[in-house]
Amino acid sequence: MTRYVLGRVAQAVGVLWAAYTVTFAVLYLLPSDPVALQLGAAGIETDKLSPSQLDAAMARYDLDRPVLEQYLTHLWNALHGDFGMSISKQVPVTDLLVDRIGATAALSLLAGTLSLIGGFALAYSASYLRWRPARLLLSRLPSVGASFPQFFVGLLLIQVFAFNLAWFPATGTDGFSSLVLPAVTISLLTSSVLAQVLMRSFDETLRQPYIVTARAKGLSRAAVQWKHAFRNAALPAMTILGVVVGLTVTSAIVTETVFSRNGIGKLAQEAVIAQDVPVVLAIVTFAAALFVVVNLVVDLLYPLLDPRIVHVQKVSR
Amino acid sequence: MSILNPRPGRTSTSGLERAVDEALLSEAVIDDGDLGGRRANLRAAVGTLARKPGFVLALVFTIFVVLTAFVPSWFAGHDPYATSPSDRLLSPSLSHPFGTDEIGRDLWSRVVHGSALTIKATIIALAIAIVAGLTLGVVSGFFGGIVDALIMRAVDVLLAIPSLLFALAIVTALGFGTVPVAIAVGIGIIPGFARTTRAEVLRVKTLPYVEAARAGGASWLRVLVRHVLPNSWGPVAVLAVLDTGVAIIAIASLSFLGFGAAPPAAEWGTLISAGRNFLITAPWVPLLPGLFVAAVVLSLNHISKTFQELAR
Amino acid sequence: MTTPTPVETDSPLVTVADLHVGYVRRRRSVPAVAGIDLTIRSGEIVALVGESGSGKTTVANTLIGLLPDNATIGGGSVVVDGVEVVGAKERTLRSLRGSVVGLVPQDPMVGLNPTRRIGAQVAESVRLRGVSGPQVDAEVLELLDQAGIDDPALRARQYPHELSGGLRQRVLIAIALAGKPRLIIADEPTSALDVTVQSTILDHLERLVRDSGTSLLIITHDLAVAADRSDRVVVLQHGRIVEQGRPADILVRPAHEYTRRLIAAAPGLANGGRIVPHFDLAPSEVATPDPIIRLESVSKAYARPGGGDRFLALDDVTIEVARGRTHALVGESGSGKTTALRLALGLEQVTSGRVILDGTDITGLGWKQTRPLRRTIQLVHQNPYASLDPRFTIGQSIVEPLVSFKIGDRASRAARAAELLDQVSLPSSYRDRLPSELSGGQRQRVAIARALALSPELILLDEPVSALDVSVQEQILQLLTELQERLGLSYLFISHDLAVVAQVSHTVSVLNRGTVVESGSVAQVFGSPQSQYTHQLIDAIPGQRAEAAAHVEEVAHV
């Protein structure tokens, strides 16, 4: 058991390290001229500098050393929670993140709650209803929900609920009321994804022979659905929680931009516009860490919830 | 239970389904007089699809959009760049179906011309995803062993980075524009493709008819080309259609965020982003193009879903 | 516990009158049950016998009100315990389920909810009867005990995956009994289990219903099982009843041609409950100097998942197939017979021992080196529904080995395909069809034709008829025997069914847990079995009891 947990944690750390490395490679090796890219972000135009000025500027941003050395320094510092200086804002990246994380965390929590409720309610009722038209309608909803681009949903919500009805503020980061519209925007997509997976899982579960056994006992459909189908259907769906969390984080980028909320998502958008490499690297690493941790937790919890799974070596892959 | 049966459940069907299968068994066998064969099967499938109005509508709309990307002039009555200060922010009408923007450009023409950029970016993205994803998935699933382990570890790592964020990193490195956005989105889709392809190849690889072909002396290459690939492309194709919608949303999102083509050329996302300043005074400026994008994605999702149901 | 009161009244417990049921698929209604009349009296055991497509499962599902959504009852009436089921509301049907009609489903491996404890699943049924409090626990333990489960207190706390298939079936029986129903429907209750487990469970179920006066409806494809256990056998074909009556009457004087065919195909019934081998080799003829294939003291070990000891699937097994003869490998699941076949085919490598094919030692040779030999050895797979590529036409499938070995050109292959189709008695017009347009038996013929394409000397037959209906089995076995005579083929025949083995084999090896417990000519091994295990297998063949009873009556009659 302990061995399994340790192994699983080590694997998670390995994936996170690899994700950091891949992102670093993209940002530092892919550009044709990484120096010009980064100095450009600081407002310095490299072709207007004299060679000595250029050397000084490169030294200032540690760009004069070989890439491998830069990588090791960055990795070492990142391990200590230091992601370097934002080139465009001239503040430590970590400070920027800490400053912005609250707004995004609140938004993600509300969006997550809404999408769990929405996704489960939709899938549960779609598989419970007997009336075919209603059933068909509900089963089509998730694919419709997933089709609307989030910037469109956001703008539509602003138009209706902020401008026409004036129930919620259109933009801003102040208080709970400013959270509602962006959270709904995000959860429309995430609950659709969740509902799609759950619906498939319910369909599959309700076809299992033990459901017939349960119905033959004389249990009502409601009891069969709740006592026999729910847990068996929800368990496999747990494995996509990591994906849903990842989706929530990326949704924050578009949503916070639409609603002008000062969170990590908007920071990411600003950083890309300014080509602020250290900030982009930090945010990607942060999101990957979140995904890895959620998956780790799900993997460690799963056996506690499903009696069939015991910890054995992974032989299926 | 012995170790020989590692996955209990999942395989057997219930009595209910068995009853249906039993009843239909006689139907599966056609008369000796009938020819049957491939063509008849294809005709039956087309017949089934043609009777689904939703599917036909989605297909027609998708074809229309693809056409607008390649011959926008057939569908747009106005020059997308021609400004007309007297026609600022006109609401939708017969001559301007989507209205006009803040400098009097016809929005419908701008959307139609925006197709050219967005759809071409989508095609680039999908081409990258399909070529790389299919190759990785087939190689991984078919050869197994260390190759499989290495590829799948790499895929796991890519999956750990939310794809839109990874696309942001690539766009940061490559710079802005339609092509960098397309490349970024394409790379983001690769892992999902590779996984699905691998799973299908693995599934088909262990089927008895593949073993039968091997026992009949077929080489691995022949088994791959003649049995495994033709029988595993179904779910992969469904995913490809679905991912087309995903790619369109991702490309539109990236251009909405300001990373797409430089003005005055406008992708769908850029149009909507530019229009959002006029949400109060002229809501159609951002909303109608947005609705258009949603309709395209919805059509693709519906086509994908219909194929999926047909395959079942 | 209240004593059950079997009321012997004139009004039957179940009355089915002119029942019609169909299934809708692709806007077409396919009839499954076409006008069935049936009665079941209190305490009576009735067996519904039929092959796939006969509508037997549909009748059972109608009785318990669990027809799938796409089923439509086209007419007729079904009265269960005074309640009309046809057109009844879900609420009415639910009041019948469990308390009036109980169900023992087909496959015990998947019939229990994997994430709930056994005790909770039995308790659910007990509570539905209105029992509450500590009484529930007491009844659960009693029910498990009644169903023949040792240590009920331990089992009740376990999850289904911790129990063997036989035990799970007993739990399902306990669940069916828990509602104290007046009728229990047993839907192919033991088909998924090994023969030796089958008979003990059926004995137990029969005793339970007889003791409590409950009616039992057995749904089965096996006339022998039906005849052994029931008071009345009802034979179904294409949704209609072709014959019904007491087992002894039906066995001795079957009125319908179809019943006669079923009896002929059921070995336990056809020959007075004894297995009569088709070939009778003298013991001196068993040994052969030059076998086509010989597995010599082979062992095969698999690593257990999670490390630990290795698992021996085969342990020092020697098997050989004489030229022009059939050698059978018999055993229950997990006996290692499939492993032996895969070793013979070269799909897996032996851990120790030697494999000698046609005089050549092929042990440890790679795929490339054995490829030329592949022409002499071919495989026919168990499941004809999965062994043909759904995208290949029949013609393409048949000539595929020729294409693989680059034999002949287009025209000669087409000619060969026609010839092969003719050999397996399929019309040549089938060449352009897809597998989905063929029945199971026809598909198996195609698989045989494909195996013949390279004119092999040895064909490995992996349970070639176990997925087929009894009457179709007969035809395929016939075909195999004919082909052997005409082409001089040798067969290695894998089966769990002793009767099938006796019909086609010259010699046999009985496998149990990876070792050969007995081998020799079929006549010798089945006629005077030396090992305890072979005895058990032979005793478990259904139909012997009914046949004996019928025989006694016949003698008395004369």
mmCIF file with all atom_site columns, C-alpha atoms in Angstrom, chain A residues 26-103:
data_model
loop_
_atom_site.group_PDB
_atom_site.id
_atom_site.type_symbol
_atom_site.label_atom_id
_atom_site.label_alt_id
_atom_site.label_comp_id
_atom_site.label_asym_id
_atom_site.label_entity_id
_atom_site.label_seq_id
_atom_site.pdbx_PDB_ins_code
_atom_site.Cartn_x
_atom_site.Cartn_y
_atom_site.Cartn_z
_atom_site.occupancy
_atom_site.B_iso_or_equiv
_atom_site.pdbx_formal_charge
_atom_site.auth_seq_id
_atom_site.auth_comp_id
_atom_site.auth_asym_id
_atom_site.auth_atom_id
_atom_site.pdbx_PDB_model_num
ATOM 1  C CA . VAL A 1 26  ? 8.926  25.435 -26.276 1.00 0.00 ? 26  VAL A CA 1
ATOM 2  C CA . LEU A 1 27  ? 9.557  28.890 -24.831 1.00 0.00 ? 27  LEU A CA 1
ATOM 3  C CA . TYR A 1 28  ? 13.357 28.953 -24.947 1.00 0.00 ? 28  TYR A CA 1
ATOM 4  C CA . LEU A 1 29  ? 14.215 26.768 -27.945 1.00 0.00 ? 29  LEU A CA 1
ATOM 5  C CA . LEU A 1 30  ? 11.344 27.265 -30.369 1.00 0.00 ? 30  LEU A CA 1
ATOM 6  C CA . PRO A 1 31  ? 11.637 31.049 -31.002 1.00 0.00 ? 31  PRO A CA 1
ATOM 7  C CA . SER A 1 32  ? 14.076 31.919 -33.788 1.00 0.00 ? 32  SER A CA 1
ATOM 8  C CA . ASP A 1 33  ? 15.563 34.655 -31.613 1.00 0.00 ? 33  ASP A CA 1
ATOM 9  C CA . PRO A 1 34  ? 14.744 34.097 -27.937 1.00 0.00 ? 34  PRO A CA 1
ATOM 10 C CA . VAL A 1 35  ? 16.840 37.063 -26.863 1.00 0.00 ? 35  VAL A CA 1
ATOM 11 C CA . ALA A 1 36  ? 14.988 39.539 -29.057 1.00 0.00 ? 36  ALA A CA 1
ATOM 12 C CA . LEU A 1 37  ? 11.669 37.983 -27.952 1.00 0.00 ? 37  LEU A CA 1
ATOM 13 C CA . GLN A 1 38  ? 12.383 38.416 -24.268 1.00 0.00 ? 38  GLN A CA 1
ATOM 14 C CA . LEU A 1 39  ? 14.067 41.794 -24.485 1.00 0.00 ? 39  LEU A CA 1
ATOM 15 C CA . GLY A 1 40  ? 11.187 42.909 -26.702 1.00 0.00 ? 40  GLY A CA 1
ATOM 16 C CA . ALA A 1 41  ? 8.869  42.131 -23.822 1.00 0.00 ? 41  ALA A CA 1
ATOM 17 C CA . ALA A 1 42  ? 10.902 44.485 -21.642 1.00 0.00 ? 42  ALA A CA 1
ATOM 18 C CA . GLY A 1 43  ? 10.429 47.238 -24.217 1.00 0.00 ? 43  GLY A CA 1
ATOM 19 C CA . ILE A 1 44  ? 13.979 46.976 -25.528 1.00 0.00 ? 44  ILE A CA 1
ATOM 20 C CA . GLU A 1 45  ? 14.410 46.856 -29.306 1.00 0.00 ? 45  GLU A CA 1
ATOM 21 C CA . THR A 1 46  ? 17.513 44.754 -29.835 1.00 0.00 ? 46  THR A CA 1
ATOM 22 C CA . ASP A 1 47  ? 18.461 46.117 -33.269 1.00 0.00 ? 47  ASP A CA 1
ATOM 23 C CA . LYS A 1 48  ? 18.734 49.657 -31.871 1.00 0.00 ? 48  LYS A CA 1
ATOM 24 C CA . LEU A 1 49  ? 21.237 48.653 -29.190 1.00 0.00 ? 49  LEU A CA 1
ATOM 25 C CA . SER A 1 50  ? 24.984 48.824 -29.479 1.00 0.00 ? 50  SER A CA 1
ATOM 26 C CA . PRO A 1 51  ? 26.747 45.471 -28.932 1.00 0.00 ? 51  PRO A CA 1
ATOM 27 C CA . SER A 1 52  ? 27.851 46.495 -25.428 1.00 0.00 ? 52  SER A CA 1
ATOM 28 C CA . GLN A 1 53  ? 24.356 47.674 -24.486 1.00 0.00 ? 53  GLN A CA 1
ATOM 29 C CA . LEU A 1 54  ? 22.977 44.382 -25.832 1.00 0.00 ? 54  LEU A CA 1
ATOM 30 C CA . ASP A 1 55  ? 25.432 42.386 -23.727 1.00 0.00 ? 55  ASP A CA 1
ATOM 31 C CA . ALA A 1 56  ? 24.430 44.352 -20.650 1.00 0.00 ? 56  ALA A CA 1
ATOM 32 C CA . ALA A 1 57  ? 20.738 43.814 -21.324 1.00 0.00 ? 57  ALA A CA 1
ATOM 33 C CA . MET A 1 58  ? 21.259 40.091 -21.900 1.00 0.00 ? 58  MET A CA 1
ATOM 34 C CA . ALA A 1 59  ? 23.258 39.802 -18.698 1.00 0.00 ? 59  ALA A CA 1
ATOM 35 C CA . ARG A 1 60  ? 20.484 41.548 -16.813 1.00 0.00 ? 60  ARG A CA 1
ATOM 36 C CA . TYR A 1 61  ? 17.930 38.936 -17.849 1.00 0.00 ? 61  TYR A CA 1
ATOM 37 C CA . ASP A 1 62  ? 20.378 36.024 -17.586 1.00 0.00 ? 62  ASP A CA 1
ATOM 38 C CA . LEU A 1 63  ? 20.090 35.441 -21.323 1.00 0.00 ? 63  LEU A CA 1
ATOM 39 C CA . ASP A 1 64  ? 23.832 35.410 -21.937 1.00 0.00 ? 64  ASP A CA 1
ATOM 40 C CA . ARG A 1 65  ? 24.349 31.942 -20.528 1.00 0.00 ? 65  ARG A CA 1
ATOM 41 C CA . PRO A 1 66  ? 23.842 28.625 -22.410 1.00 0.00 ? 66  PRO A CA 1
ATOM 42 C CA . VAL A 1 67  ? 20.231 27.441 -22.518 1.00 0.00 ? 67  VAL A CA 1
ATOM 43 C CA . LEU A 1 68  ? 20.959 24.338 -20.480 1.00 0.00 ? 68  LEU A CA 1
ATOM 44 C CA . GLU A 1 69  ? 22.452 26.422 -17.699 1.00 0.00 ? 69  GLU A CA 1
ATOM 45 C CA . GLN A 1 70  ? 19.469 28.772 -17.814 1.00 0.00 ? 70  GLN A CA 1
ATOM 46 C CA . TYR A 1 71  ? 17.176 25.739 -17.638 1.00 0.00 ? 71  TYR A CA 1
ATOM 47 C CA . LEU A 1 72  ? 18.899 24.299 -14.576 1.00 0.00 ? 72  LEU A CA 1
ATOM 48 C CA . THR A 1 73  ? 18.860 27.669 -12.788 1.00 0.00 ? 73  THR A CA 1
ATOM 49 C CA . HIS A 1 74  ? 15.179 28.201 -13.602 1.00 0.00 ? 74  HIS A CA 1
ATOM 50 C CA . LEU A 1 75  ? 14.265 24.676 -12.528 1.00 0.00 ? 75  LEU A CA 1
ATOM 51 C CA . TRP A 1 76  ? 16.217 25.010 -9.279  1.00 0.00 ? 76  TRP A CA 1
ATOM 52 C CA . ASN A 1 77  ? 14.584 28.349 -8.515  1.00 0.00 ? 77  ASN A CA 1
ATOM 53 C CA . ALA A 1 78  ? 11.140 27.077 -9.499  1.00 0.00 ? 78  ALA A CA 1
ATOM 54 C CA . LEU A 1 79  ? 11.542 24.260 -7.002  1.00 0.00 ? 79  LEU A CA 1
ATOM 55 C CA . HIS A 1 80  ? 11.969 26.962 -4.374  1.00 0.00 ? 80  HIS A CA 1
ATOM 56 C CA . GLY A 1 81  ? 8.875  28.800 -5.532  1.00 0.00 ? 81  GLY A CA 1
ATOM 57 C CA . ASP A 1 82  ? 10.815 31.448 -7.463  1.00 0.00 ? 82  ASP A CA 1
ATOM 58 C CA . PHE A 1 83  ? 9.755  31.831 -11.095 1.00 0.00 ? 83  PHE A CA 1
ATOM 59 C CA . GLY A 1 84  ? 11.977 34.843 -11.801 1.00 0.00 ? 84  GLY A CA 1
ATOM 60 C CA . MET A 1 85  ? 10.978 38.385 -12.739 1.00 0.00 ? 85  MET A CA 1
ATOM 61 C CA . SER A 1 86  ? 8.144  39.331 -15.040 1.00 0.00 ? 86  SER A CA 1
ATOM 62 C CA . ILE A 1 87  ? 9.886  41.065 -17.916 1.00 0.00 ? 87  ILE A CA 1
ATOM 63 C CA . SER A 1 88  ? 7.040  43.386 -18.850 1.00 0.00 ? 88  SER A CA 1
ATOM 64 C CA . LYS A 1 89  ? 5.942  44.265 -15.320 1.00 0.00 ? 89  LYS A CA 1
ATOM 65 C CA . GLN A 1 90  ? 9.297  44.105 -13.551 1.00 0.00 ? 90  GLN A CA 1
ATOM 66 C CA . VAL A 1 91  ? 7.835  42.310 -10.522 1.00 0.00 ? 91  VAL A CA 1
ATOM 67 C CA . PRO A 1 92  ? 8.605  38.796 -9.270  1.00 0.00 ? 92  PRO A CA 1
ATOM 68 C CA . VAL A 1 93  ? 6.335  36.319 -11.081 1.00 0.00 ? 93  VAL A CA 1
ATOM 69 C CA . THR A 1 94  ? 5.464  34.596 -7.818  1.00 0.00 ? 94  THR A CA 1
ATOM 70 C CA . ASP A 1 95  ? 4.159  37.881 -6.382  1.00 0.00 ? 95  ASP A CA 1
ATOM 71 C CA . LEU A 1 96  ? 2.011  38.357 -9.475  1.00 0.00 ? 96  LEU A CA 1
ATOM 72 C CA . LEU A 1 97  ? 0.567  34.868 -9.115  1.00 0.00 ? 97  LEU A CA 1
ATOM 73 C CA . VAL A 1 98  ? -0.128 35.249 -5.406  1.00 0.00 ? 98  VAL A CA 1
ATOM 74 C CA . ASP A 1 99  ? -1.764 38.570 -6.081  1.00 0.00 ? 99  ASP A CA 1
ATOM 75 C CA . ARG A 1 100 ? -4.088 37.175 -8.742  1.00 0.00 ? 100 ARG A CA 1
ATOM 76 C CA . ILE A 1 101 ? -4.811 33.685 -7.469  1.00 0.00 ? 101 ILE A CA 1
ATOM 77 C CA . GLY A 1 102 ? -7.639 34.643 -5.115  1.00 0.00 ? 102 GLY A CA 1
ATOM 78 C CA . ALA A 1 103 ? -9.919 35.910 -7.866  1.00 0.00 ? 103 ALA A CA 1
#
